[in-house]
Short mmCIF file of C-alpha atoms and ligand atoms in Angstrom, two decimals:
data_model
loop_
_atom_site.label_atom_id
_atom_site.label_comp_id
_atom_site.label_asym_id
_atom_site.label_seq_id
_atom_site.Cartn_x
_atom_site.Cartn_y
_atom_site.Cartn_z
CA UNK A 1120 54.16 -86.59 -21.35
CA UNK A 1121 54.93 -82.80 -20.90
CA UNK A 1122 52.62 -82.03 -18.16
CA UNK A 1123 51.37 -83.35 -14.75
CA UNK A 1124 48.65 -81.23 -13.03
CA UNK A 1125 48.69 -82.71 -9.28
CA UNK A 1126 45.46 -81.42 -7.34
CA UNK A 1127 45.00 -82.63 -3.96
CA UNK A 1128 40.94 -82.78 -2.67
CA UNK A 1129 39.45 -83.33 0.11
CA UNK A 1130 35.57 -83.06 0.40
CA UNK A 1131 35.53 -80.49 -2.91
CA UNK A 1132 32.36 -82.03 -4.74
CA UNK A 1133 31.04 -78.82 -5.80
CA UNK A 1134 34.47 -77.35 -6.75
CA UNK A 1135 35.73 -80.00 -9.13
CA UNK A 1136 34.10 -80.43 -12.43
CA UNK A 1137 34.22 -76.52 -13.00
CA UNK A 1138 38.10 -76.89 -12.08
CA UNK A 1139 38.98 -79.46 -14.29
CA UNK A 1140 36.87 -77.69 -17.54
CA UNK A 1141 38.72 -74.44 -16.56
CA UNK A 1142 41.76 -76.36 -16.62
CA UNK A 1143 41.45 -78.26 -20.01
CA UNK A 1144 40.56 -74.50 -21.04
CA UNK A 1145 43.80 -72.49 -20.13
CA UNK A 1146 46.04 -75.95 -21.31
CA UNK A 1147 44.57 -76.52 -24.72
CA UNK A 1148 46.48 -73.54 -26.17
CA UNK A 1149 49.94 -74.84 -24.91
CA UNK A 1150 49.49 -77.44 -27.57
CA UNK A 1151 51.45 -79.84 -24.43
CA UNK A 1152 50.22 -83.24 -23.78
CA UNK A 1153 49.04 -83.49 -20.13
CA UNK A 1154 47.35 -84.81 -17.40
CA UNK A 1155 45.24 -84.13 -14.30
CA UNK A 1156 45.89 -85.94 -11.66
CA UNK A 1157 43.88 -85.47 -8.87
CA UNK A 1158 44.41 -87.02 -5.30
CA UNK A 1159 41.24 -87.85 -3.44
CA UNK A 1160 42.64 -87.76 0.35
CA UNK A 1161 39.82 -90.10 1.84
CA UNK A 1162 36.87 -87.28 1.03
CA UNK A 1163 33.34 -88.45 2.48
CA UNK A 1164 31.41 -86.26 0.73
CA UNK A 1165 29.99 -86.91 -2.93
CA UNK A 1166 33.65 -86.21 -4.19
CA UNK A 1167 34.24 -89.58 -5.27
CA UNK A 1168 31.48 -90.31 -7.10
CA UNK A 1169 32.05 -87.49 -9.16
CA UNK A 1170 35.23 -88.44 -10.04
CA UNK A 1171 33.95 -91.53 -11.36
CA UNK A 1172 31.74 -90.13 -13.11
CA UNK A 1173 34.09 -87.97 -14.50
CA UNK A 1174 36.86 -90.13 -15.46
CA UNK A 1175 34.30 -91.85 -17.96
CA UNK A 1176 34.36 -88.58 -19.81
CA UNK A 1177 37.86 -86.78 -19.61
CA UNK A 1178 40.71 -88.37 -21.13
CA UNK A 1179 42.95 -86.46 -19.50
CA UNK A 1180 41.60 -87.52 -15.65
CA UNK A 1181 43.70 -89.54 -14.02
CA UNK A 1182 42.15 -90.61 -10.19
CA UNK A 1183 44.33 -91.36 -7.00
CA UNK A 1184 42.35 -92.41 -3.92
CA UNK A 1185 43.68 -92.63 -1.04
CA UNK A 1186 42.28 -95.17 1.75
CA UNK A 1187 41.72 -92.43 4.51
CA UNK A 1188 42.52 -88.48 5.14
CA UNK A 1189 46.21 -88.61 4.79
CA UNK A 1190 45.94 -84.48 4.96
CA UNK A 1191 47.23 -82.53 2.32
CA UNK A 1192 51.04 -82.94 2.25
CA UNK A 1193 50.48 -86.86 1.69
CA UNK A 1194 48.31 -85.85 -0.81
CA UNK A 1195 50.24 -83.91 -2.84
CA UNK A 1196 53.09 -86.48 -1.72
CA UNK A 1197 50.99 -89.24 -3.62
CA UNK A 1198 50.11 -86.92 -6.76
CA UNK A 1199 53.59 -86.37 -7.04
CA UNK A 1200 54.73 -89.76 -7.07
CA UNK A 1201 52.05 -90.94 -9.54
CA UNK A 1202 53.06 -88.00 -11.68
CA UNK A 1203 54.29 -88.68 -15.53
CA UNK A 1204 55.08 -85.39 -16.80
CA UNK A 1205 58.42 -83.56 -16.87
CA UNK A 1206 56.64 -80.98 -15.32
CA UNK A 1207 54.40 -81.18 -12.74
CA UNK A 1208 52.14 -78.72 -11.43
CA UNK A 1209 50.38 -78.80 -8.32
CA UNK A 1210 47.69 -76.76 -8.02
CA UNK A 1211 44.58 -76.53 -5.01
CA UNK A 1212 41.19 -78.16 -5.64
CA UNK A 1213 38.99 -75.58 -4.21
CA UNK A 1214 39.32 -73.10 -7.17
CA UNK A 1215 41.27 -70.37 -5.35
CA UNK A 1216 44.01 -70.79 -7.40
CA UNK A 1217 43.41 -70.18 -11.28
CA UNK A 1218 44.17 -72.59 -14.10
CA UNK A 1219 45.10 -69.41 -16.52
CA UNK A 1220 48.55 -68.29 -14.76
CA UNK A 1221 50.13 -72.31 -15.44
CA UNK A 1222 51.43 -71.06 -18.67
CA UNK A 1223 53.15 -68.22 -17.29
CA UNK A 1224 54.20 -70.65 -14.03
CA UNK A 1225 55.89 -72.80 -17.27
CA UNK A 1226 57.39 -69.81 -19.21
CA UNK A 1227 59.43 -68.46 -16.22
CA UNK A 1228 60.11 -71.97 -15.41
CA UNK A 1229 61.99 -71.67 -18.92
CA UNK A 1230 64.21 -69.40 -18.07
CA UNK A 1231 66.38 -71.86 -16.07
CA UNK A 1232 64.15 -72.73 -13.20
CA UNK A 1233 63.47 -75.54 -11.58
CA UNK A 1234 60.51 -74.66 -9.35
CA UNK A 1235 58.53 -71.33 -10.04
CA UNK A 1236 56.15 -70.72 -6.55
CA UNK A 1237 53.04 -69.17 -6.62
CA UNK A 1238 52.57 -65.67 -5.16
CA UNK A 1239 49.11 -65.10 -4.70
CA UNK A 1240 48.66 -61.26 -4.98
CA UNK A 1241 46.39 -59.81 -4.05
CA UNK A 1242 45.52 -62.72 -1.10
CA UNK A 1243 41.66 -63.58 -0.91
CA UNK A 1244 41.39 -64.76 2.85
CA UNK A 1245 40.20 -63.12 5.73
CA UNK A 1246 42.96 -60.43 7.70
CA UNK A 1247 43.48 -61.69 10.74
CA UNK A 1248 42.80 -65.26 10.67
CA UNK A 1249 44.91 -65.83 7.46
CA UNK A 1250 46.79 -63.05 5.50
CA UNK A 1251 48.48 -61.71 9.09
CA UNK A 1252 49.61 -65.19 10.35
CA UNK A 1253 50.65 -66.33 6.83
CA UNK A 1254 52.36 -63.16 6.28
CA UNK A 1255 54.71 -63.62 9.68
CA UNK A 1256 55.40 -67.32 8.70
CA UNK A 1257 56.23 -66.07 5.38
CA UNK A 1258 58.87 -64.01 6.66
CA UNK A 1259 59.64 -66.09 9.94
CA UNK A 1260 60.17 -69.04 6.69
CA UNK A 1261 62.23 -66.74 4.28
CA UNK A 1262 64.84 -65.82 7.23
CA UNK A 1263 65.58 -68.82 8.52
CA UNK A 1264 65.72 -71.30 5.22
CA UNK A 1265 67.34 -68.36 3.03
CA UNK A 1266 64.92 -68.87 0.47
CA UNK A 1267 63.36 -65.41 0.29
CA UNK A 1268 59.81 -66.03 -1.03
CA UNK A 1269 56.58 -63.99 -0.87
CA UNK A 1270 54.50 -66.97 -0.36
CA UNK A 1271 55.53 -70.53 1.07
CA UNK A 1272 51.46 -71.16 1.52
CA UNK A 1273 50.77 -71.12 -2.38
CA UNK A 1274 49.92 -74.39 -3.34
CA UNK A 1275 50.01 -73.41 -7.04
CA UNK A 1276 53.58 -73.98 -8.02
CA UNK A 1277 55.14 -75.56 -11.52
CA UNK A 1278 58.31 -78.51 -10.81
CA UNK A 1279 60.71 -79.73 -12.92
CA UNK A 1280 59.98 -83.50 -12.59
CA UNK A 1281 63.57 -84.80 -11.29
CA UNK A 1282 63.21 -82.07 -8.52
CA UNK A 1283 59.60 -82.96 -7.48
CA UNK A 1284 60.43 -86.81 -7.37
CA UNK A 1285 63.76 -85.83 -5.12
CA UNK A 1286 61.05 -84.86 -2.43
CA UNK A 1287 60.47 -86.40 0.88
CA UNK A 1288 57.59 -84.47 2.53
CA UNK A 1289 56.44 -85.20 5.92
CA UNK A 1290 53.94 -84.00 8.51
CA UNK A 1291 52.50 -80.76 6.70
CA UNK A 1292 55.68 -79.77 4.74
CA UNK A 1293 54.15 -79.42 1.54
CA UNK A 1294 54.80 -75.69 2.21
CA UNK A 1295 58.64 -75.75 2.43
CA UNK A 1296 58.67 -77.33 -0.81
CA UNK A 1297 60.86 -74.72 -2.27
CA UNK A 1298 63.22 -74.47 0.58
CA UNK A 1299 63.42 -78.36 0.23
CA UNK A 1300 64.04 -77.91 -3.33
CA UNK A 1301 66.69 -75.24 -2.96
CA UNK A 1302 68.63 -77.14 -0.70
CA UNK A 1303 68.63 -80.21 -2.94
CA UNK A 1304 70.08 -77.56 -5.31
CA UNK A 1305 66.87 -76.53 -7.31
CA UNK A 1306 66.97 -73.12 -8.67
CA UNK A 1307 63.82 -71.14 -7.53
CA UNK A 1308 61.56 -68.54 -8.58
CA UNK A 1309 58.71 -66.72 -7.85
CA UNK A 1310 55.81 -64.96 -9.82
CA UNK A 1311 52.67 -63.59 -8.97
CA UNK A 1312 49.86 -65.45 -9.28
CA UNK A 1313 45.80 -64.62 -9.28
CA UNK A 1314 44.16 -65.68 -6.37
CA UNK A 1315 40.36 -66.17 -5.67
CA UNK A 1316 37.60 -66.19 -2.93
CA UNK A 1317 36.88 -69.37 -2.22
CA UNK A 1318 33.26 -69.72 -3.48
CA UNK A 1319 32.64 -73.30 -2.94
CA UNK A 1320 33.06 -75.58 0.14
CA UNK A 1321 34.82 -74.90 3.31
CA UNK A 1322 38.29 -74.36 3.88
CA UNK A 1323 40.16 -77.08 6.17
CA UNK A 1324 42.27 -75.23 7.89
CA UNK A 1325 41.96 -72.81 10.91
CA UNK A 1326 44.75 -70.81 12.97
CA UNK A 1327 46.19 -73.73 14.74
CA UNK A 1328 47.60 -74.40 11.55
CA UNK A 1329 49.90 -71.21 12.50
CA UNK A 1330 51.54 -73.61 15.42
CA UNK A 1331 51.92 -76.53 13.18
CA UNK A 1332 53.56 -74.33 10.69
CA UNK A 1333 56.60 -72.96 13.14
CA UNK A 1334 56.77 -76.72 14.58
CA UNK A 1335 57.56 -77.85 11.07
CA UNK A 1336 59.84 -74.95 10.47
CA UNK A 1337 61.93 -76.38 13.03
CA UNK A 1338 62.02 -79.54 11.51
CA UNK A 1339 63.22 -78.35 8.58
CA UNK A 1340 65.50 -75.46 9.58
CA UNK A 1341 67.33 -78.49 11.41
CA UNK A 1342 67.49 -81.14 8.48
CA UNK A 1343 68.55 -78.53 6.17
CA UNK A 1344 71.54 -77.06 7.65
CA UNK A 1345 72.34 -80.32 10.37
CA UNK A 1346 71.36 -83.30 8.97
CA UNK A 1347 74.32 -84.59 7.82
CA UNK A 1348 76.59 -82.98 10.78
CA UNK A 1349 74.57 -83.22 13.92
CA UNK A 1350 77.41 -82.91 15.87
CA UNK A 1351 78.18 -79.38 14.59
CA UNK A 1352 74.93 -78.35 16.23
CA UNK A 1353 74.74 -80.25 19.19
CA UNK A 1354 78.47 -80.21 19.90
CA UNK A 1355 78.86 -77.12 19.90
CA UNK A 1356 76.07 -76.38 22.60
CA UNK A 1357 77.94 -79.12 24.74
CA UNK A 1358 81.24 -77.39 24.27
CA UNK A 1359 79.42 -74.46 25.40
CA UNK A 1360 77.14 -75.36 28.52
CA UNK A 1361 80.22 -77.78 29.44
CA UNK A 1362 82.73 -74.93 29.29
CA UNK A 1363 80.86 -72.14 31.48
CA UNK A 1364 80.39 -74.96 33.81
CA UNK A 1365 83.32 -76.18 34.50
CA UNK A 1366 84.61 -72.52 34.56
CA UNK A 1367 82.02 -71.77 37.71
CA UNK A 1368 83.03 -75.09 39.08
CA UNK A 1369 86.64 -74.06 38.88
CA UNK A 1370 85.50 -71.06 40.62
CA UNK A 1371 83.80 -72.76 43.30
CA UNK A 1372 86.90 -75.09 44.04
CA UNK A 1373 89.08 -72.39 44.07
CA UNK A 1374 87.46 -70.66 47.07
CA UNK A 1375 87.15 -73.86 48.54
CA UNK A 1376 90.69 -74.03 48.93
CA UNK A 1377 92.81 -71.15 48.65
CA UNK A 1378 89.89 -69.02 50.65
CA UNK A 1379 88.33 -72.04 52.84
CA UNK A 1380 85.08 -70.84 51.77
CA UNK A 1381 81.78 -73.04 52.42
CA UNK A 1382 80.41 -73.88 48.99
CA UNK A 1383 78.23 -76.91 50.15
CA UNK A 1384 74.95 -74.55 50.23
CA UNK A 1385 75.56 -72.09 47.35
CA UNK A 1386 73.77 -72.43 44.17
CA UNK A 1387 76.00 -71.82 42.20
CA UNK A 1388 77.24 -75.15 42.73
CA UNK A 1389 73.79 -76.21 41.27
CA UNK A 1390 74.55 -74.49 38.32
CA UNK A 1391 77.97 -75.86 37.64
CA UNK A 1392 76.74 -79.41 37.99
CA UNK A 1393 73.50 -78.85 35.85
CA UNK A 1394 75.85 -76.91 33.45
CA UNK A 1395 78.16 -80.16 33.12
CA UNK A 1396 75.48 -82.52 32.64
CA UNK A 1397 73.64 -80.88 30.06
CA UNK A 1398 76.79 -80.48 28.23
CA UNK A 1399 77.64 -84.09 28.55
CA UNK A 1400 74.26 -84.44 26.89
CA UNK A 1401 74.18 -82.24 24.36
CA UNK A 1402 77.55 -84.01 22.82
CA UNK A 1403 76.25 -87.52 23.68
CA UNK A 1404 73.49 -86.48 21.67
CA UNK A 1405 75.18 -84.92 18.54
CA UNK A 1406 76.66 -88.48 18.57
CA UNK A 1407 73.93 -90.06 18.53
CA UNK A 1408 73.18 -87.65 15.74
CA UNK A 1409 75.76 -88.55 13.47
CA UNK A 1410 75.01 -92.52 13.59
CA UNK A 1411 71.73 -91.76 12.94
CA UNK A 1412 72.38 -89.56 10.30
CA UNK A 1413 74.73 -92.32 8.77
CA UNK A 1414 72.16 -95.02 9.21
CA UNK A 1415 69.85 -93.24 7.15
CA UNK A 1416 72.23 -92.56 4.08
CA UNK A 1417 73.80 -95.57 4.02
CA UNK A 1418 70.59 -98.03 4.69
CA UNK A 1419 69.22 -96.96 1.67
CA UNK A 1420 71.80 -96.02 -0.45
CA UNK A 1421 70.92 -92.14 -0.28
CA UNK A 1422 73.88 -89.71 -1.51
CA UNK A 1423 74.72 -86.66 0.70
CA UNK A 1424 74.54 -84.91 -2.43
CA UNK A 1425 72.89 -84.01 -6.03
CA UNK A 1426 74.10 -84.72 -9.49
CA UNK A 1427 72.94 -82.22 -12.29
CA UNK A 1428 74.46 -83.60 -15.07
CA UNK A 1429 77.74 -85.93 -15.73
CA UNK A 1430 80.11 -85.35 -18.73
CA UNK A 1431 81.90 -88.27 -19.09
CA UNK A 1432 85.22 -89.04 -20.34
CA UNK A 1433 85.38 -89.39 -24.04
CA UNK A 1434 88.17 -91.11 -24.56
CA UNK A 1435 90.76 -92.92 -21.45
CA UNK A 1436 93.97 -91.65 -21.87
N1 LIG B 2858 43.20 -80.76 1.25
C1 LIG B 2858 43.51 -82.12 1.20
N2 LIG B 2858 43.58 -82.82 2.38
C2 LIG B 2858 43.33 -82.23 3.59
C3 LIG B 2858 43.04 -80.85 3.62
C4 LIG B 2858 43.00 -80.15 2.44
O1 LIG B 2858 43.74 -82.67 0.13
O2 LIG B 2858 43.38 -82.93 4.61
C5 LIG B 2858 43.12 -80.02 -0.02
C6 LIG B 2858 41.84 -79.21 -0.18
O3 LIG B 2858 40.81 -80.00 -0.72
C7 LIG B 2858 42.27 -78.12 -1.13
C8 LIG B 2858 43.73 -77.87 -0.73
O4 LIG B 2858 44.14 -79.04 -0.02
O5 LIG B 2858 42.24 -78.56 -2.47
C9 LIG B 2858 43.89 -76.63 0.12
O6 LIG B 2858 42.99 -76.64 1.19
P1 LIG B 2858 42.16 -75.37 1.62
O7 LIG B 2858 41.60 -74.68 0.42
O8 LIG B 2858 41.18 -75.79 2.66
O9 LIG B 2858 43.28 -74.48 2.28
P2 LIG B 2858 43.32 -72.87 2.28
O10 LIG B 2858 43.21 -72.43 0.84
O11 LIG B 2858 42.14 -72.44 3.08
O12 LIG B 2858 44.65 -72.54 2.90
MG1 LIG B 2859 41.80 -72.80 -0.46
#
């Protein structure tokens, strides 16, 4: 199979048969073989019916449901892993994005890419509840993963298969796919992409999705450049806090003896012990760190790196 189309949907009854015809529509001239896989996350609505009704009819269709809302990065974490295609494409239910710019995600993908992101130009979404947020994560995102994109909220992005299946996606990561990617090693891209007014259905998401986002920034800032060194991190705050404390405490002593100085009420002396501790703490944890971060490679067997390709010895000499 060449292609997997991976649409995640929750409560999108209106939006989906026109989707999926406008899909078939802009693949047929690829000549690829493909499918559509689309993820029901738990809709209530008269989505699943539809799908039934529609995977009688379309060859192509092929119908994950999951048991409950899962929200949209499980979703897209379950089309992914059902997904057959060297290439998978993951695309939004809702119609925003459009069907016809998947060949030219695939051609650039051609070049030597391994993930080609969406950049939805010119943005259909209100100003200040969407496009001004979104557009101070996007750079808040590019600065601190080093993976200058346009457009981390574009679902509409093509995958090389090995790539998408390296993915581990939590909480609402589904946006940081390419900086997940890139740090696996994936080389990235980005082309403009059309993007439409939603005309169906109600979006699900509202501006405390803005929070959620820097939260999981966090997250991922941290397991991308610390995961496998915690200490580096953690220590090095210690070595810090510890330091400047123990200076001041030095201080403190000092008077204490060569000036017979009172210290018992000042606060610095606060501020050396609280200095000390948290240092203490900071390396205890960084410890603590780096057993955790060897229980989780070595529990299941999970490299600290990423083979591209292995040329082996022809002949032992
Ligand atoms: N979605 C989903 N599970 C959720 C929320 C959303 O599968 O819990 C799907 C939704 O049906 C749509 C896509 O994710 O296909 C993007 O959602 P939406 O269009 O509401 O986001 P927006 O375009 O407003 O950012
Ligand atoms: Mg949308």
């Amino acid at each position: 199979m060449d292609l997997s189309i991976v649409v995640p949907v929750y409560n999108e009854e209106e939006s989906l048969e026109p989707l999926i015809r406008e899909t078939n529509r802009a693949l047929a001239p690829l000549g690829k073989s493909y499918e559509i896989i689309v993820v029901d996350d738990g809709s209530n609505d008269g989505t699943y019916p539809i799908l039934t009704r529609l995977h009688k009819t379309e060859t192509c269709l092929k119908v994950v449901c999951l048991k409950r809302n899962f929200g949209q990065t499980a979703a897209v974490a379950a089309g992914l892993a059902h997904a057959q295609g060297q290439v998978i494409v993951a695309m939004d239910g809702d119609g925003q994005n459009d069907p016809k710019d998947i060949p030219g995600l695939l051609a650039k993908l051609d070049e030597g890419f391994d993930l080609v992101s969406g950049w939805r130009f010119p943005r259909q979404d209100p100003l200040w509840s969407r496009r001004l947020p979104s557009s101070v994560a996007n750079a808040l995102i590019s600065w601190m993963t080093q993976v200058k994109l346009h457009d981390y909220g574009c679902t509409l992005k093509a995958i090389r298969s090995d790539t998408a299946k390296d993915l581990k996606l939590y909480g609402e990561m589904h946006r940081f796919i390419p900086a997940i990617a890139y740090e696996r090693g994936a080389r990235v891209a980005e082309i403009k992409v059309h993007h439409r007014p939603r005309l169906r259905g109600k979006s699900k998401y509202g501006i405390a999705r803005t929070f959620r986002v820097v939260l999981d920034l966090l997250t991922v800032k941290f397991l991308l450049s610390y995961a496998t060194r915690p200490l580096h991190i953690f220590g090095l705050l210690g070595l810090l806090t510890g330091t400047v404390g123990l200076l001041v405490a030095l201080f403190l002593t000092a008077q204490k003896f060569l000036y017979g100085l009172d210290i018992g009420g000042r606060p610095l002396l606060l501020l050396a012990v609280l200095l000390i501790v948290i240092g203490f703490q900071f390396v205890t944890m960084g410890l603590l760190g780096e057993m955790l971060a060897r229980t989780y490679h070595e529990s299941q067997d999970k490299p600290i790196y990423a083979v591209k390709e292995i040329l082996e010895a022809r002949r032992a000499v």
